[in-house]
XYZ file of C-alpha atoms in Angstrom:
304
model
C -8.575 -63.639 227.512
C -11.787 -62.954 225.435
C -12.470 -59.683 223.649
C -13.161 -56.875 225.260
C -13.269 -53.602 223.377
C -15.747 -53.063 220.800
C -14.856 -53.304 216.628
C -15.765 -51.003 214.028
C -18.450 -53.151 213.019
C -19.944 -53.525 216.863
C -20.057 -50.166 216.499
C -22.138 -49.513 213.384
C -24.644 -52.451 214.871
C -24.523 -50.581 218.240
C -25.707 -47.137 216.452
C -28.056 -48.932 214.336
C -29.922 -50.732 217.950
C -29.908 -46.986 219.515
C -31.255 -45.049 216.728
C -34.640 -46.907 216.469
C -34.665 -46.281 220.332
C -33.871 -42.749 221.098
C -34.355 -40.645 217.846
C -36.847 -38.387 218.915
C -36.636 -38.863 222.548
C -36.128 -36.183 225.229
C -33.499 -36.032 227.734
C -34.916 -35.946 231.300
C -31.396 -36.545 232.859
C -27.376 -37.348 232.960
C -25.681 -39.388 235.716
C -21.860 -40.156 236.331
C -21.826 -43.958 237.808
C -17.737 -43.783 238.181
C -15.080 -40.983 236.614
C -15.569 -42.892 233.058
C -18.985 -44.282 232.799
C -22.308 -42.092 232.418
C -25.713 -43.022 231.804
C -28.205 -40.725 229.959
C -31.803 -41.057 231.008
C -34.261 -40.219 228.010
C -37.939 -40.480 227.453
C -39.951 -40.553 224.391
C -43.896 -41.043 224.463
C -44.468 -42.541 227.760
C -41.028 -44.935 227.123
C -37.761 -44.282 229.392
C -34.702 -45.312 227.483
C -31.310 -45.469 229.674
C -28.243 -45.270 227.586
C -24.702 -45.951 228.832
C -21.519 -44.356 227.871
C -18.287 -45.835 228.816
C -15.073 -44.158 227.430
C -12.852 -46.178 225.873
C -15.239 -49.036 226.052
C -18.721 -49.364 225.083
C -22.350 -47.539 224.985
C -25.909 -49.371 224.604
C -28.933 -49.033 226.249
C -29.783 -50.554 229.650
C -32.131 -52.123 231.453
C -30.722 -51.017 234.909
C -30.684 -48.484 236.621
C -27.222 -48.358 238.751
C -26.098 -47.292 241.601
C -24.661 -43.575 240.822
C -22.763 -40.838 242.248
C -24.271 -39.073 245.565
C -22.906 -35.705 244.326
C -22.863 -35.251 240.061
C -19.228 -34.523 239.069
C -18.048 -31.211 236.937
C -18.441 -33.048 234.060
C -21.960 -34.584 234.647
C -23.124 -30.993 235.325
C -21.705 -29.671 231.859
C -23.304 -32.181 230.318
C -26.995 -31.460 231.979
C -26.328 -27.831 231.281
C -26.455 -28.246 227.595
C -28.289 -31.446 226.900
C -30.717 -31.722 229.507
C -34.512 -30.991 228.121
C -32.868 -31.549 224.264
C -34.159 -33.894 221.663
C -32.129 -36.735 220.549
C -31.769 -35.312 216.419
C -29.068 -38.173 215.629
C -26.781 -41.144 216.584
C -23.694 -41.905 214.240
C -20.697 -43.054 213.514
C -17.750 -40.684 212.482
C -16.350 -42.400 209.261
C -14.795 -45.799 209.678
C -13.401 -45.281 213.069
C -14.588 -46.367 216.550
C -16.234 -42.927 217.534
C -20.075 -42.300 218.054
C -21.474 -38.622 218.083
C -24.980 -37.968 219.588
C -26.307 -34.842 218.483
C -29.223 -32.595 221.193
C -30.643 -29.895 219.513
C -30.896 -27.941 216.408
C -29.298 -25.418 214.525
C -27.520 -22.888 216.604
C -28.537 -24.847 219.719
C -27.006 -28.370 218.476
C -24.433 -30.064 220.646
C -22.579 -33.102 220.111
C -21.192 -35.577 222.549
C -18.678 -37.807 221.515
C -17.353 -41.150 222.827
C -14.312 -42.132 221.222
C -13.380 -45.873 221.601
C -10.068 -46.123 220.893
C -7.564 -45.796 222.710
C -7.174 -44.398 225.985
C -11.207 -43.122 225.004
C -12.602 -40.107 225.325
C -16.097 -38.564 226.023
C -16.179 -34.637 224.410
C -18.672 -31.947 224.662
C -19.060 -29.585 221.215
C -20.874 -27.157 220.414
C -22.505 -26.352 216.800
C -19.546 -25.131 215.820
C -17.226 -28.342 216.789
C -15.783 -25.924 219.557
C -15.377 -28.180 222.651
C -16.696 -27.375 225.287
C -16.030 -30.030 228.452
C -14.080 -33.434 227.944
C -13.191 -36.111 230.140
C -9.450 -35.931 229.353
C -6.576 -33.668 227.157
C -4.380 -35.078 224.991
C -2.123 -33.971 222.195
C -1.596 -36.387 219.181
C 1.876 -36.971 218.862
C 2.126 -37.851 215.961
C 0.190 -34.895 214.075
C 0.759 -32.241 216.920
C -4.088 -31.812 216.581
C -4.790 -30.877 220.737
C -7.867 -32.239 221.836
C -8.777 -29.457 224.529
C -11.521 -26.873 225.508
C -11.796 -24.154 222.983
C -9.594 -26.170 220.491
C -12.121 -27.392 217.043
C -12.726 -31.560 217.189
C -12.764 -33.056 214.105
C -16.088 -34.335 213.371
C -16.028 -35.796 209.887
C -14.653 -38.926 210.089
C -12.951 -40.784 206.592
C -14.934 -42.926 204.545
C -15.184 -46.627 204.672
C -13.728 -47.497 201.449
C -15.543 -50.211 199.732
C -13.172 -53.186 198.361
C -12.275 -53.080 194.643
C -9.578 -55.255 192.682
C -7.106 -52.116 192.818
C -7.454 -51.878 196.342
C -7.203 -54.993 196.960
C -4.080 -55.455 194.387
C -2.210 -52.454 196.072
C -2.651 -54.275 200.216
C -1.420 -57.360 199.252
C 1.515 -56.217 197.543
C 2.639 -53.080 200.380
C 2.826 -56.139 202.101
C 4.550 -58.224 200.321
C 7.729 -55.723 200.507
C 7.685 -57.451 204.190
C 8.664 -61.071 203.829
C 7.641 -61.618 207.581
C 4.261 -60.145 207.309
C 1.256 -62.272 207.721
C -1.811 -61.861 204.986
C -4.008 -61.366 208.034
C -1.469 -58.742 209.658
C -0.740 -56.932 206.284
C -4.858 -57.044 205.053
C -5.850 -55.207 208.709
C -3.488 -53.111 208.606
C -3.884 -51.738 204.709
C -7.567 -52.142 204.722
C -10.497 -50.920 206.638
C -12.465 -53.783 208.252
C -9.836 -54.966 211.242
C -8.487 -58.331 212.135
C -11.675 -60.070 213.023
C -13.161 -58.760 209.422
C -10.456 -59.762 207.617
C -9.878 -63.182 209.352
C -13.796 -63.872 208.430
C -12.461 -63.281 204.476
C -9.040 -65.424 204.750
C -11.599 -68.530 206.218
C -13.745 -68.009 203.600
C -11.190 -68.204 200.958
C -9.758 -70.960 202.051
C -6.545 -68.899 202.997
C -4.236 -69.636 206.145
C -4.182 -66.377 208.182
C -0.774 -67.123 208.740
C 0.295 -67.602 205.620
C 3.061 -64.933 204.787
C 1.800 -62.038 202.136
C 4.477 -62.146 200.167
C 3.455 -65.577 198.950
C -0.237 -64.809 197.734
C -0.513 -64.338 193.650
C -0.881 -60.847 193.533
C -2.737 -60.584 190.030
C -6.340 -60.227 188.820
C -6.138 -63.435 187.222
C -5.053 -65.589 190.273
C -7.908 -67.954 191.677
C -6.808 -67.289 195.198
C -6.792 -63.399 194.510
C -10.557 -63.515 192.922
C -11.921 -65.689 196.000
C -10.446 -63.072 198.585
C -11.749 -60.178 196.550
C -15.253 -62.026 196.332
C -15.059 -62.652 200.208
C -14.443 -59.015 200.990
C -17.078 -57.875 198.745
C -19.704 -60.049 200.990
C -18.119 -58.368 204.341
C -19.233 -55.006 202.101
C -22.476 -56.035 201.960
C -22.668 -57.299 205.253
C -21.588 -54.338 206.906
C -24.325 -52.366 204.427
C -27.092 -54.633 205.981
C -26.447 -53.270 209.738
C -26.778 -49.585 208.173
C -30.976 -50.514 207.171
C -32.916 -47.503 208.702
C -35.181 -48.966 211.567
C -33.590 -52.156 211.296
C -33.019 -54.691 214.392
C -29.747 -55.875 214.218
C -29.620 -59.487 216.290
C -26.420 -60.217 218.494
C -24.017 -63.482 218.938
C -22.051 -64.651 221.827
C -19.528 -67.477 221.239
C -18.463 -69.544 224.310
C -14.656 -70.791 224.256
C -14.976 -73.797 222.489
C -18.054 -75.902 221.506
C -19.440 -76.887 225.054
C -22.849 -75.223 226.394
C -21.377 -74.487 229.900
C -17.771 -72.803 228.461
C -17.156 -69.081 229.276
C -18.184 -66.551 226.803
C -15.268 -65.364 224.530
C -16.510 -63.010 221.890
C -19.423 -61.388 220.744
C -20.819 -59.158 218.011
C -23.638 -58.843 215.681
C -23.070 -61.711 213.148
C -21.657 -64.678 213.794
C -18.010 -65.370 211.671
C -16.425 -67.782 209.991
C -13.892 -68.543 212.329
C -15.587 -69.423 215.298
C -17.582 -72.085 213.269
C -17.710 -75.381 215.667
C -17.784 -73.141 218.891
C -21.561 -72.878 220.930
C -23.014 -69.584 219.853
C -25.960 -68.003 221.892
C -28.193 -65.710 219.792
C -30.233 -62.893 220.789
C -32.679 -60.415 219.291
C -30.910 -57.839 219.423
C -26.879 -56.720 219.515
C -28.200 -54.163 222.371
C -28.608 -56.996 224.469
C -25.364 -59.109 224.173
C -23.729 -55.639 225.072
C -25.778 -55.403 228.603
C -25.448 -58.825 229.243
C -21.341 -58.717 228.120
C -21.276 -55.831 231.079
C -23.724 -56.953 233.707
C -21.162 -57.583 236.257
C -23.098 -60.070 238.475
C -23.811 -61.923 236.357
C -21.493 -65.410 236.126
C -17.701 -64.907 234.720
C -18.554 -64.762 230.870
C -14.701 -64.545 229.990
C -14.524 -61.143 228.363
């Protein structure tokens, strides 16, 4: 089975495609195509931009215009209440973590929806205050007790991506190493920020079996294999910088199964790594489109 959820770094190339598209723009109106999926209809100097929101899934802009609901839900009408007529003021990432906030209005009359990828996903209505007001679904985190529920403050400042340094680096590999089962690639993903796909990019490049166990990597300064794997994760740094570039069109990949032209699609995103080196890759201008094309549903079987 291919992927099929988005990464943290499909996400900060997603944001980066819909910000030089919608910043600025208008919103003329909000749809509900099924109980999870909604597509926001915007317009900006003569150019109609639709934008699709799936929860738990995946947002980008579309070229399509599908079928919707004959009657708008609850939730659809919350949303046109408040956003409806708004400008677009931003499009970001919280933090490090697979949640996008777009922000309608100004001041006292911002709100913020947020589509949370993770998980079960969410899509949440807040005010300027971070009081939500609609959501698709309530939930208590179980393990810190935080309700996410009308009335109830979301947290909108997400945690830093935390840029790789020796100590950091030094301090991963050896929390795993109290593990003697652990895999470098399990132990890395888990103690670091960039997730397995990131991190399995680095190990290639360093010439370092993702299988290897974590407790048998030199875990000094000194060590060759130590200064190749910091060196590797200081180019994923600067990749992941490069997708931030104001105005910027980031391109898109999609790798087919294996190296043949006519295999089904297995992954995407918005460089091409390490470790699908040897497979076909299809490139396109922009990461906006391998995400409509990755959920055009009659299209051919693509394997995601």
């Amino acid at each position: 089975m291919g992927k099929s959820k988005m990464t943290v770094l499909d996400v900060k190339a997603a944001v980066a495609s819909l910000r030089t598209q919608l910043l600025g723009s208008r919103v003329a109106n909000v749809y509900d195509l099924d109980p999870k999926t909604y597509l926001i209809k915007t317009a900006k100097a003569g150019t109609k931009t639709l934008v699709l929101l799936e929860s738990g899934i995946r947002f980008h802009s579309t070229a399509f215009m599908r079928d919707k609901s004959n009657t708008p839900s609850g939730f659809s009408l919350k949303l046109r209440k408040h956003i409806r007529t708004k400008r677009v003021e931003e499009v970001r990432q919280l933090g490090v973590d697979r949640v996008v906030a777009f922000t309608f209005g100004a001041a006292d009359e911002a709100v913020h929806l947020i589509l949370e990828l993770f998980a079960g996903g969410n899509i949440i209505l807040v005010d300027h205050t971070c009081t939500i007001l609609a959501l698709l679904r309530t939930h208590t985190d179980e393990s810190t007790g935080a309700k996410t529920a009308v009335r109830e403050i979301y947290p909108m400042e997400g945690a830093e991506n935390r840029k790789i340094s020796p100590e950091l680096l030094l301090t991963a590999i050896k929390n795993g190493a109290q593990n003697e089962k652990a895999s470098i690639k399990d132990t890395l993903s888990r103690e670091l920020d960039y997730g397995p796909a990131l991190v399995e990019h680095a190990l290639v490049g360093a010439g370092i079996d993702q299988k290897r166990k974590a407790a048998s990597l030199d875990a000094s300064e000194q060590a060759e294999e130590f200064q190749k794997l910091l060196q590797n994760f200081s180019e994923v740094d600067a990749m992941i910088d490069s997708l931030s570039a104001e105005g910027k069109v980031v391109p898109g990949f999609i790798v087919r199964k294996n190296d043949q032209p006519d295999s089904v699609y297995d992954d995407f995103g918005p460089v091409p790594l390490r470790q699908f080196e040897g497979r076909a890759v299809e490139s396109f201008e922009s990461f906006d489109k391998v995400l409509e094309i990755k959920s055009e549903k009659t299209r051919p079987p693509y394997g995601f």
